[in-house]
Tab-separated table of C-alpha atoms and ligand atoms in Angstrom:
chain	number	residue	atom	x	y	z
A	1	UNK	CA	19.447	-17.525	25.871
A	2	UNK	CA	15.811	-16.502	26.239
A	3	UNK	CA	14.304	-13.720	28.318
A	4	UNK	CA	12.166	-16.460	29.830
A	5	UNK	CA	15.097	-18.789	30.564
A	6	UNK	CA	14.626	-20.615	33.842
A	7	UNK	CA	17.666	-22.839	33.847
A	8	UNK	CA	17.112	-25.085	30.842
A	9	UNK	CA	17.852	-24.508	27.170
A	10	UNK	CA	15.032	-25.317	24.744
A	11	UNK	CA	15.804	-27.939	22.141
A	12	UNK	CA	17.589	-26.368	19.163
A	13	UNK	CA	15.085	-27.677	16.633
A	14	UNK	CA	12.267	-26.121	18.655
A	15	UNK	CA	14.126	-22.838	18.782
A	16	UNK	CA	14.782	-22.813	15.039
A	17	UNK	CA	11.204	-23.714	14.169
A	18	UNK	CA	9.557	-21.164	16.440
A	19	UNK	CA	11.894	-18.261	15.673
A	20	UNK	CA	11.749	-18.952	11.942
A	21	UNK	CA	12.459	-15.869	9.863
A	22	UNK	CA	11.771	-13.539	12.778
A	23	UNK	CA	15.344	-12.420	13.438
A	24	UNK	CA	15.501	-11.062	9.907
A	25	UNK	CA	12.083	-9.461	9.890
A	26	UNK	CA	12.465	-7.995	13.372
A	27	UNK	CA	15.443	-5.925	12.228
A	28	UNK	CA	12.931	-3.678	10.517
A	29	UNK	CA	11.232	-3.176	13.881
A	30	UNK	CA	14.436	-2.328	15.733
A	31	UNK	CA	14.218	1.457	15.743
A	32	UNK	CA	10.526	1.348	16.623
A	33	UNK	CA	11.243	-1.036	19.486
A	34	UNK	CA	13.650	1.520	20.948
A	35	UNK	CA	11.122	4.334	20.470
A	36	UNK	CA	8.502	2.268	22.291
A	37	UNK	CA	10.950	1.538	25.119
A	38	UNK	CA	11.896	5.209	25.445
A	39	UNK	CA	8.244	6.158	25.887
A	40	UNK	CA	7.721	3.280	28.318
A	41	UNK	CA	10.632	4.194	30.615
A	42	UNK	CA	9.645	7.871	30.709
A	43	UNK	CA	6.216	6.740	31.807
A	44	UNK	CA	7.690	4.321	34.383
A	45	UNK	CA	9.617	7.226	35.886
A	46	UNK	CA	6.467	9.392	35.970
A	47	UNK	CA	4.590	6.733	37.962
A	48	UNK	CA	7.535	6.093	40.294
A	49	UNK	CA	8.668	2.694	39.040
A	50	UNK	CA	12.005	4.134	37.921
A	51	UNK	CA	13.930	6.895	39.669
A	52	UNK	CA	14.978	10.023	37.803
A	53	UNK	CA	18.564	8.808	38.162
A	54	UNK	CA	17.746	5.465	36.580
A	55	UNK	CA	15.892	7.162	33.728
A	56	UNK	CA	18.921	9.368	33.126
A	57	UNK	CA	21.045	6.251	32.690
A	58	UNK	CA	18.537	4.259	30.629
A	59	UNK	CA	17.580	6.998	28.187
A	60	UNK	CA	21.062	7.684	26.752
A	61	UNK	CA	21.763	3.945	26.630
A	62	UNK	CA	18.628	3.396	24.540
A	63	UNK	CA	19.515	6.369	22.334
A	64	UNK	CA	22.934	4.863	21.812
A	65	UNK	CA	21.313	1.623	20.618
A	66	UNK	CA	19.103	3.674	18.328
A	67	UNK	CA	22.184	5.270	16.773
A	68	UNK	CA	23.752	1.845	16.277
A	69	UNK	CA	20.572	0.727	14.525
A	70	UNK	CA	20.563	3.780	12.282
A	71	UNK	CA	24.231	3.240	11.410
A	72	UNK	CA	23.539	-0.400	10.569
A	73	UNK	CA	25.783	-1.625	13.409
A	74	UNK	CA	23.067	-3.700	14.940
A	75	UNK	CA	22.180	-7.356	14.681
A	76	UNK	CA	20.060	-9.897	16.460
A	77	UNK	CA	22.445	-12.539	17.688
A	78	UNK	CA	22.105	-16.275	17.118
A	79	UNK	CA	20.247	-17.743	20.046
A	80	UNK	CA	18.432	-14.480	20.804
A	81	UNK	CA	14.755	-14.903	20.030
A	82	UNK	CA	13.689	-11.532	18.759
A	83	UNK	CA	14.286	-7.787	18.669
A	84	UNK	CA	12.721	-7.262	22.093
A	85	UNK	CA	15.085	-9.761	23.715
A	86	UNK	CA	18.134	-8.404	21.887
A	87	UNK	CA	17.579	-4.879	23.142
A	88	UNK	CA	16.919	-5.963	26.714
A	89	UNK	CA	20.056	-8.156	26.668
A	90	UNK	CA	22.129	-5.267	25.314
A	91	UNK	CA	20.846	-2.958	28.027
A	92	UNK	CA	21.451	-5.386	30.872
A	93	UNK	CA	24.882	-6.212	29.391
A	94	UNK	CA	25.791	-2.531	29.396
A	95	UNK	CA	23.976	-1.274	32.498
A	96	UNK	CA	23.509	-4.298	34.739
A	97	UNK	CA	20.470	-4.343	37.018
A	98	UNK	CA	18.980	-1.082	35.764
A	99	UNK	CA	18.519	-2.681	32.339
A	100	UNK	CA	16.430	-5.382	33.954
A	101	UNK	CA	13.876	-2.826	35.130
A	102	UNK	CA	12.516	-1.617	31.819
A	103	UNK	CA	10.131	-4.487	31.250
A	104	UNK	CA	7.957	-3.658	34.295
A	105	UNK	CA	4.320	-3.416	33.274
A	106	UNK	CA	5.038	-4.594	29.764
A	107	UNK	CA	4.967	-7.847	27.820
A	108	UNK	CA	6.461	-8.672	24.463
A	109	UNK	CA	2.842	-8.960	23.344
A	110	UNK	CA	2.147	-5.239	23.647
A	111	UNK	CA	5.745	-4.412	22.809
A	112	UNK	CA	5.588	-6.092	19.403
A	113	UNK	CA	2.191	-4.488	18.818
A	114	UNK	CA	3.654	-1.036	19.437
A	115	UNK	CA	6.566	-1.796	17.117
A	116	UNK	CA	4.222	-2.976	14.397
A	117	UNK	CA	1.877	0.001	14.734
A	118	UNK	CA	4.785	2.439	14.474
A	119	UNK	CA	6.254	0.485	11.573
A	120	UNK	CA	2.972	0.233	9.640
A	121	UNK	CA	2.245	3.893	10.325
A	122	UNK	CA	5.458	4.798	8.497
A	123	UNK	CA	4.856	2.238	5.765
A	124	UNK	CA	1.346	3.582	5.135
A	125	UNK	CA	2.781	7.071	4.804
A	126	UNK	CA	5.340	5.765	2.326
A	127	UNK	CA	2.598	4.059	0.313
A	128	UNK	CA	0.450	7.210	0.394
A	129	UNK	CA	3.393	9.216	-0.906
A	130	UNK	CA	4.016	6.773	-3.761
A	131	UNK	CA	0.282	6.811	-4.617
A	132	UNK	CA	0.385	10.599	-4.622
A	133	UNK	CA	3.362	10.642	-7.000
A	134	UNK	CA	1.739	8.264	-9.465
A	135	UNK	CA	-1.512	10.208	-9.158
A	136	UNK	CA	0.238	13.449	-10.164
A	137	UNK	CA	1.910	11.750	-13.119
A	138	UNK	CA	-1.429	10.374	-14.330
A	139	UNK	CA	-3.126	13.732	-13.989
A	140	UNK	CA	-0.334	15.422	-15.927
A	141	UNK	CA	-0.625	12.880	-18.739
A	142	UNK	CA	-4.396	13.192	-18.701
A	143	UNK	CA	-4.188	16.933	-19.329
A	144	UNK	CA	-1.355	16.602	-21.846
A	145	UNK	CA	-3.252	14.084	-23.964
A	146	UNK	CA	-6.800	15.226	-23.357
A	147	UNK	CA	-7.481	15.864	-27.050
A	148	UNK	CA	-6.276	12.472	-28.234
A	149	UNK	CA	-9.220	10.191	-28.800
A	150	UNK	CA	-9.306	6.423	-28.617
A	151	UNK	CA	-12.028	3.810	-28.779
A	152	UNK	CA	-13.827	2.938	-25.572
A	153	UNK	CA	-14.772	-0.729	-25.178
A	154	UNK	CA	-17.524	-2.710	-23.545
A	155	UNK	CA	-17.333	-6.519	-23.690
A	156	UNK	CA	-13.968	-5.756	-25.324
A	157	UNK	CA	-15.989	-4.710	-28.390
A	158	UNK	CA	-15.693	-1.220	-29.853
A	159	UNK	CA	-18.223	0.926	-28.000
A	160	UNK	CA	-17.969	4.725	-27.780
A	161	UNK	CA	-15.337	7.421	-28.121
A	162	UNK	CA	-12.941	7.713	-25.226
A	163	UNK	CA	-9.713	9.665	-24.852
A	164	UNK	CA	-6.291	9.411	-23.312
A	165	UNK	CA	-7.389	12.249	-21.055
A	166	UNK	CA	-10.179	10.045	-19.715
A	167	UNK	CA	-7.988	6.976	-19.496
A	168	UNK	CA	-5.085	8.464	-17.547
A	169	UNK	CA	-7.493	10.547	-15.486
A	170	UNK	CA	-9.559	7.468	-14.633
A	171	UNK	CA	-6.622	5.732	-12.993
A	172	UNK	CA	-5.751	8.910	-11.110
A	173	UNK	CA	-9.230	9.166	-9.625
A	174	UNK	CA	-9.390	5.430	-9.024
A	175	UNK	CA	-6.316	5.788	-6.828
A	176	UNK	CA	-8.237	8.229	-4.635
A	177	UNK	CA	-10.703	5.416	-3.850
A	178	UNK	CA	-7.770	3.299	-2.726
A	179	UNK	CA	-6.530	6.180	-0.620
A	180	UNK	CA	-9.781	6.062	1.383
A	181	UNK	CA	-8.899	2.450	2.185
A	182	UNK	CA	-5.342	3.431	3.013
A	183	UNK	CA	-6.573	6.159	5.305
A	184	UNK	CA	-8.868	3.709	7.102
A	185	UNK	CA	-5.885	1.400	7.630
A	186	UNK	CA	-3.871	4.379	8.890
A	187	UNK	CA	-6.537	5.319	11.432
A	188	UNK	CA	-6.885	1.767	12.680
A	189	UNK	CA	-3.096	1.527	12.935
A	190	UNK	CA	-2.558	4.830	14.689
A	191	UNK	CA	-3.829	3.788	18.151
A	192	UNK	CA	-1.688	2.975	21.146
A	193	UNK	CA	-1.665	-0.618	22.429
A	194	UNK	CA	1.135	-0.007	24.974
A	195	UNK	CA	0.049	-0.834	28.517
A	196	UNK	CA	-2.102	-3.755	27.457
A	197	UNK	CA	0.925	-5.872	28.442
A	198	UNK	CA	0.237	-9.570	27.872
A	199	UNK	CA	-3.265	-8.569	26.785
A	200	UNK	CA	-4.949	-8.038	30.159
A	201	UNK	CA	-3.272	-4.896	31.504
A	202	UNK	CA	-1.190	-4.567	34.662
A	203	UNK	CA	-1.526	-3.940	38.396
A	204	UNK	CA	0.949	-1.047	37.988
A	205	UNK	CA	-0.795	2.330	37.563
A	206	UNK	CA	0.455	2.734	33.963
A	207	UNK	CA	-0.076	6.152	32.411
A	208	UNK	CA	-1.297	5.140	28.980
A	209	UNK	CA	-2.309	8.684	27.976
A	210	UNK	CA	1.311	9.704	28.462
A	211	UNK	CA	2.775	7.022	26.181
A	212	UNK	CA	0.039	7.795	23.630
A	213	UNK	CA	1.253	11.394	23.473
A	214	UNK	CA	4.945	10.466	23.468
A	215	UNK	CA	4.505	8.042	20.583
A	216	UNK	CA	2.199	10.468	18.733
A	217	UNK	CA	-0.651	8.016	18.448
A	218	UNK	CA	-4.107	9.511	17.756
A	219	UNK	CA	-5.538	7.803	20.853
A	220	UNK	CA	-5.033	4.736	23.015
A	221	UNK	CA	-6.630	1.421	22.194
A	222	UNK	CA	-8.472	1.830	25.507
A	223	UNK	CA	-9.631	-1.663	26.341
A	224	UNK	CA	-6.560	-3.828	26.895
A	225	UNK	CA	-8.178	-6.885	25.339
A	226	UNK	CA	-9.236	-4.849	22.297
A	227	UNK	CA	-5.655	-3.613	22.097
A	228	UNK	CA	-4.392	-7.184	21.850
A	229	UNK	CA	-7.163	-7.989	19.353
A	230	UNK	CA	-5.731	-5.297	17.103
A	231	UNK	CA	-2.871	-7.678	16.278
A	232	UNK	CA	-4.127	-9.262	13.095
A	233	UNK	CA	-6.860	-6.688	12.719
A	234	UNK	CA	-4.372	-3.969	11.944
A	235	UNK	CA	-2.650	-6.242	9.453
A	236	UNK	CA	-6.007	-7.072	7.879
A	237	UNK	CA	-6.707	-3.399	7.293
A	238	UNK	CA	-3.242	-2.762	5.875
A	239	UNK	CA	-3.549	-5.825	3.627
A	240	UNK	CA	-6.939	-4.667	2.330
A	241	UNK	CA	-5.529	-1.248	1.466
A	242	UNK	CA	-2.484	-2.722	-0.267
A	243	UNK	CA	-4.739	-5.087	-2.212
A	244	UNK	CA	-6.996	-2.223	-3.285
A	245	UNK	CA	-4.071	-0.304	-4.736
A	246	UNK	CA	-2.737	-3.485	-6.317
A	247	UNK	CA	-6.063	-4.045	-8.006
A	248	UNK	CA	-6.004	-0.578	-9.587
A	249	UNK	CA	-2.380	-0.873	-10.613
A	250	UNK	CA	-2.765	-4.404	-11.979
A	251	UNK	CA	-5.670	-3.197	-14.095
A	252	UNK	CA	-3.566	-0.342	-15.470
A	253	UNK	CA	-0.737	-2.786	-16.231
A	254	UNK	CA	-3.180	-4.992	-18.154
A	255	UNK	CA	-4.444	-2.071	-20.280
A	256	UNK	CA	-0.876	-1.168	-21.100
A	257	UNK	CA	0.049	-4.727	-22.134
A	258	UNK	CA	-3.010	-4.902	-24.368
A	259	UNK	CA	-2.543	-1.504	-25.952
A	260	UNK	CA	1.145	-2.077	-26.587
A	261	UNK	CA	0.179	-5.155	-28.603
A	262	UNK	CA	0.660	-4.718	-32.367
A	263	UNK	CA	-3.048	-5.352	-32.875
A	264	UNK	CA	-3.832	-2.168	-30.979
A	265	UNK	CA	-0.655	-0.096	-31.112
A	266	UNK	CA	-2.244	2.723	-29.108
A	267	UNK	CA	0.830	3.309	-26.955
A	268	UNK	CA	4.517	2.466	-27.001
A	269	UNK	CA	7.689	2.936	-24.988
A	270	UNK	CA	11.240	3.673	-26.111
A	271	UNK	CA	13.184	0.487	-26.901
A	272	UNK	CA	15.232	0.676	-23.681
A	273	UNK	CA	12.051	0.153	-21.688
A	274	UNK	CA	11.021	-3.034	-23.487
A	275	UNK	CA	12.501	-6.525	-23.435
A	276	UNK	CA	13.394	-8.946	-26.199
A	277	UNK	CA	13.102	-12.590	-27.159
A	278	UNK	CA	15.956	-15.085	-27.529
A	279	UNK	CA	14.474	-16.495	-30.733
A	280	UNK	CA	12.206	-13.864	-32.322
A	281	UNK	CA	14.386	-10.957	-33.396
A	282	UNK	CA	11.562	-8.453	-33.796
A	283	UNK	CA	10.172	-8.610	-30.269
A	284	UNK	CA	9.671	-5.611	-27.957
A	285	UNK	CA	7.852	-7.021	-25.012
A	286	UNK	CA	6.070	-5.308	-22.113
A	287	UNK	CA	7.720	-7.433	-19.397
A	288	UNK	CA	7.727	-4.563	-16.899
A	289	UNK	CA	3.962	-4.410	-16.971
A	290	UNK	CA	3.601	-8.177	-16.962
A	291	UNK	CA	5.717	-8.446	-13.828
A	292	UNK	CA	3.729	-5.569	-12.361
A	293	UNK	CA	0.448	-7.297	-13.215
A	294	UNK	CA	1.721	-10.546	-11.673
A	295	UNK	CA	2.935	-8.872	-8.488
A	296	UNK	CA	-0.294	-6.932	-8.158
A	297	UNK	CA	-2.375	-10.056	-8.649
A	298	UNK	CA	-0.328	-11.808	-5.988
A	299	UNK	CA	-0.728	-8.845	-3.633
A	300	UNK	CA	-4.476	-9.150	-3.944
A	301	UNK	CA	-4.249	-12.489	-2.149
A	302	UNK	CA	-2.779	-11.116	1.076
A	303	UNK	CA	-6.101	-10.196	2.725
A	304	UNK	CA	-7.010	-13.865	2.277
A	305	UNK	CA	-3.721	-15.021	3.739
A	306	UNK	CA	-4.197	-12.775	6.778
A	307	UNK	CA	-7.809	-13.879	7.166
A	308	UNK	CA	-6.896	-17.560	7.042
A	309	UNK	CA	-3.942	-17.174	9.389
A	310	UNK	CA	-6.052	-15.399	11.997
A	311	UNK	CA	-9.424	-17.121	11.546
A	312	UNK	CA	-10.890	-18.452	14.792
A	313	UNK	CA	-7.814	-17.877	16.942
A	314	UNK	CA	-8.647	-17.980	20.628
A	315	UNK	CA	-8.899	-14.580	22.312
A	316	UNK	CA	-5.562	-13.251	23.560
A	317	UNK	CA	-2.052	-13.603	22.187
A	318	UNK	CA	-1.208	-16.654	20.103
A	319	UNK	CA	2.170	-17.280	18.525
A	320	UNK	CA	0.554	-17.768	15.089
A	321	UNK	CA	0.389	-13.969	14.944
A	322	UNK	CA	4.154	-13.798	14.510
A	323	UNK	CA	3.733	-15.173	10.972
A	324	UNK	CA	1.797	-12.071	9.917
A	325	UNK	CA	5.148	-10.321	9.495
A	326	UNK	CA	6.091	-12.773	6.730
A	327	UNK	CA	3.006	-11.716	4.789
A	328	UNK	CA	2.940	-7.973	5.378
A	329	UNK	CA	6.588	-6.901	5.389
A	330	UNK	CA	7.377	-7.913	1.795
A	331	UNK	CA	3.949	-6.696	0.660
A	332	UNK	CA	4.370	-3.059	1.688
A	333	UNK	CA	7.746	-2.983	-0.081
A	334	UNK	CA	6.305	-4.558	-3.180
A	335	UNK	CA	3.387	-2.182	-3.594
A	336	UNK	CA	5.684	0.829	-3.234
A	337	UNK	CA	8.068	-0.689	-5.785
A	338	UNK	CA	5.207	-1.237	-8.241
A	339	UNK	CA	3.830	2.287	-7.754
A	340	UNK	CA	7.279	3.801	-8.283
A	341	UNK	CA	7.895	1.656	-11.349
A	342	UNK	CA	4.576	2.670	-12.895
A	343	UNK	CA	5.440	6.321	-12.285
A	344	UNK	CA	8.880	5.829	-13.834
A	345	UNK	CA	7.580	4.037	-16.929
A	346	UNK	CA	4.753	6.477	-17.552
A	347	UNK	CA	7.255	9.330	-17.817
A	348	UNK	CA	8.282	7.711	-21.096
A	349	UNK	CA	4.948	6.610	-22.540
A	350	UNK	CA	4.202	7.526	-26.165
A	351	UNK	CA	0.622	7.992	-27.176
A	352	UNK	CA	-0.733	7.584	-30.705
A	353	UNK	CA	-2.800	10.418	-32.205
A	354	UNK	CA	-5.630	10.049	-34.698
A	355	UNK	CA	-6.481	6.482	-33.704
A	356	UNK	CA	-10.143	7.062	-34.513
A	357	UNK	CA	-9.348	8.106	-38.103
A	358	UNK	CA	-9.030	4.397	-38.882
A	359	UNK	CA	-12.253	3.024	-40.483
A	360	UNK	CA	-11.981	0.122	-38.048
A	361	UNK	CA	-13.362	2.426	-35.382
A	362	UNK	CA	-16.226	4.002	-37.389
A	363	UNK	CA	-18.842	2.480	-35.120
A	364	UNK	CA	-17.634	4.300	-32.022
A	365	UNK	CA	-19.543	7.279	-33.436
A	366	UNK	CA	-23.004	5.667	-33.744
A	367	UNK	CA	-24.262	6.995	-30.422
A	368	UNK	CA	-22.933	10.470	-31.253
A	369	UNK	CA	-25.004	10.409	-34.435
A	370	UNK	CA	-28.099	9.055	-32.676
A	371	UNK	CA	-27.778	11.877	-30.140
A	372	UNK	CA	-27.428	14.468	-32.908
A	373	UNK	CA	-30.726	13.327	-34.401
A	374	UNK	CA	-32.325	13.344	-30.946
A	375	UNK	CA	-31.134	16.899	-30.355
A	376	UNK	CA	-32.888	17.834	-33.587
A	377	UNK	CA	-36.172	16.518	-32.262
A	378	UNK	CA	-36.195	12.878	-33.455
A	379	UNK	CA	-37.358	10.663	-30.547
A	380	UNK	CA	-34.332	8.727	-29.216
A	381	UNK	CA	-35.687	5.268	-30.092
A	382	UNK	CA	-36.467	6.321	-33.675
A	383	UNK	CA	-33.029	7.867	-34.075
A	384	UNK	CA	-31.486	4.667	-32.647
A	385	UNK	CA	-33.448	2.614	-35.239
A	386	UNK	CA	-32.400	4.839	-38.132
A	387	UNK	CA	-28.671	4.629	-37.346
A	388	UNK	CA	-29.018	0.951	-36.460
A	389	UNK	CA	-30.495	0.168	-39.867
A	390	UNK	CA	-27.723	2.140	-41.608
A	391	UNK	CA	-25.171	-0.006	-39.792
A	392	UNK	CA	-27.120	-3.136	-40.653
A	393	UNK	CA	-27.162	-2.273	-44.365
A	394	UNK	CA	-23.462	-1.347	-44.329
A	395	UNK	CA	-24.296	2.268	-45.169
A	396	UNK	CA	-23.362	3.989	-41.907
A	397	UNK	CA	-20.993	6.972	-42.338
A	398	UNK	CA	-19.834	8.600	-39.089
A	399	UNK	CA	-19.907	12.406	-38.819
A	400	UNK	CA	-16.921	12.156	-36.471
A	401	UNK	CA	-17.280	15.307	-34.482
A	402	UNK	CA	-17.445	14.921	-30.773
A	403	UNK	CA	-18.987	17.229	-28.247
A	404	UNK	CA	-18.929	15.967	-24.666
A	405	UNK	CA	-19.248	18.685	-22.047
A	406	UNK	CA	-20.745	17.257	-18.883
A	407	UNK	CA	-18.757	16.834	-15.657
A	408	UNK	CA	-16.223	14.030	-15.872
A	409	UNK	CA	-16.560	13.524	-19.637
A	410	UNK	CA	-14.001	13.762	-22.460
A	411	UNK	CA	-14.436	17.519	-22.730
A	412	UNK	CA	-14.614	18.250	-19.005
A	413	UNK	CA	-12.194	16.039	-17.114
A	414	UNK	CA	-12.585	17.713	-13.693
A	415	UNK	CA	-8.843	17.343	-13.166
A	416	UNK	CA	-8.742	20.146	-10.588
A	417	UNK	CA	-11.607	18.742	-8.557
A	418	UNK	CA	-10.025	15.300	-8.474
A	419	UNK	CA	-6.679	16.841	-7.485
A	420	UNK	CA	-8.376	18.539	-4.520
A	421	UNK	CA	-9.833	15.235	-3.389
A	422	UNK	CA	-6.371	13.628	-3.464
A	423	UNK	CA	-4.749	16.585	-1.751
A	424	UNK	CA	-7.173	16.422	1.144
A	425	UNK	CA	-6.591	12.663	1.494
A	426	UNK	CA	-2.807	13.082	1.452
A	427	UNK	CA	-2.955	15.794	4.096
A	428	UNK	CA	-4.464	13.262	6.538
A	429	UNK	CA	-1.189	11.356	6.507
A	430	UNK	CA	0.963	14.348	7.441
B	501	LIG	N1	8.025	-12.784	18.069
B	501	LIG	C1	6.796	-12.673	18.783
B	501	LIG	C2	5.682	-12.191	17.847
B	501	LIG	O1	5.992	-11.614	16.830
B	501	LIG	C3	6.950	-11.675	19.882
B	501	LIG	C4	5.950	-11.848	20.972
B	501	LIG	C5	6.244	-13.073	21.746
B	501	LIG	N2	5.329	-13.284	22.833
B	501	LIG	C6	5.165	-14.471	23.387
B	501	LIG	N3	4.313	-14.546	24.340
B	501	LIG	N4	5.770	-15.537	22.951
B	501	LIG	O2	4.544	-12.406	18.103
């Protein structure tokens, strides 16, 4: 039975094809759908479309459904199209005609938008939290290992001295860039579409400021058409933020795979955190970070998927938009899972000391030695030539002491300053 049933049943194949995976996905929207309805009926009472008596019947009935959802006693029945229909059917089943009144001045188009905004708002907070946790772990490791040097690479060739302090700290600060994206997605999300109805508003005098306050949105999406346009646009912003984090995390996973390789051996993990081979008895593989890299690479495709799904849709609601849930719902789970896994694994990372003692890395010190000459008055280009010729003749001997003091360098990681930046970003989500 459909909310829009007018005496004929749609063909079953049509029903199955159009509902698709929605009954499953909509379960995650259930509690938000009730919250949206609670705000809507309070507003309907304020503007005289429901009596106080009716509100007093509807409100506890909706709260009862909310409890059932929280307890897990809730399902969307076969033949019911979506979460919005299920809740309205439950209400009319339990309350009769009063249940039929709640949809005044509303359409499933703005209803699903409200649900999604509330859902994504919570998901973005969850992602921010997971980013914050990994950030703290990375900063801790950066400080703990700040004196352990390693080679820095350009073109994957040995370049200049780096350190584990710089490396861990780099990924921490890089996450703050992603948090700016996440915050943008949060701000775009946190606007109230309720009252836009089918996408063109209503002839009822809806109090949209009231529902904005009740649902704790920052502001309304004022223009009702713009409100409807935010379906797809919101998802695009969320997808971009998820992809940004995935890009940082995938990069970290790649470094770890490379540096766990026997050819580098810069880092390792206890045996229980590695995986083996069915034929090669010696193997300790970095499968966790390979799966993480793969998932993060896949997550970087979701902005494209959203863009293609929504490209050139006609203005107003189109059913295509329903499919956005298939893209975004698993993605927010997956990025949180990857962030948590990275945090978990890094608790156990082992870092090699004295890597640069190996003659293999002698050349990381050439620039240090050029700079030493320059500090003693030799013009930089002449100093460069002198050391360059020593290397060329195979006579270069590194002096090996390192003195980097400027902001953000090996000897001055600016950990506190970066922590402040993250803290102020995180506070925007509270
Ligand atoms: N399941 C639909 C969606 O996610 C709900 C809105 C349906 N609106 C409609 N006019 N068919 O988009």
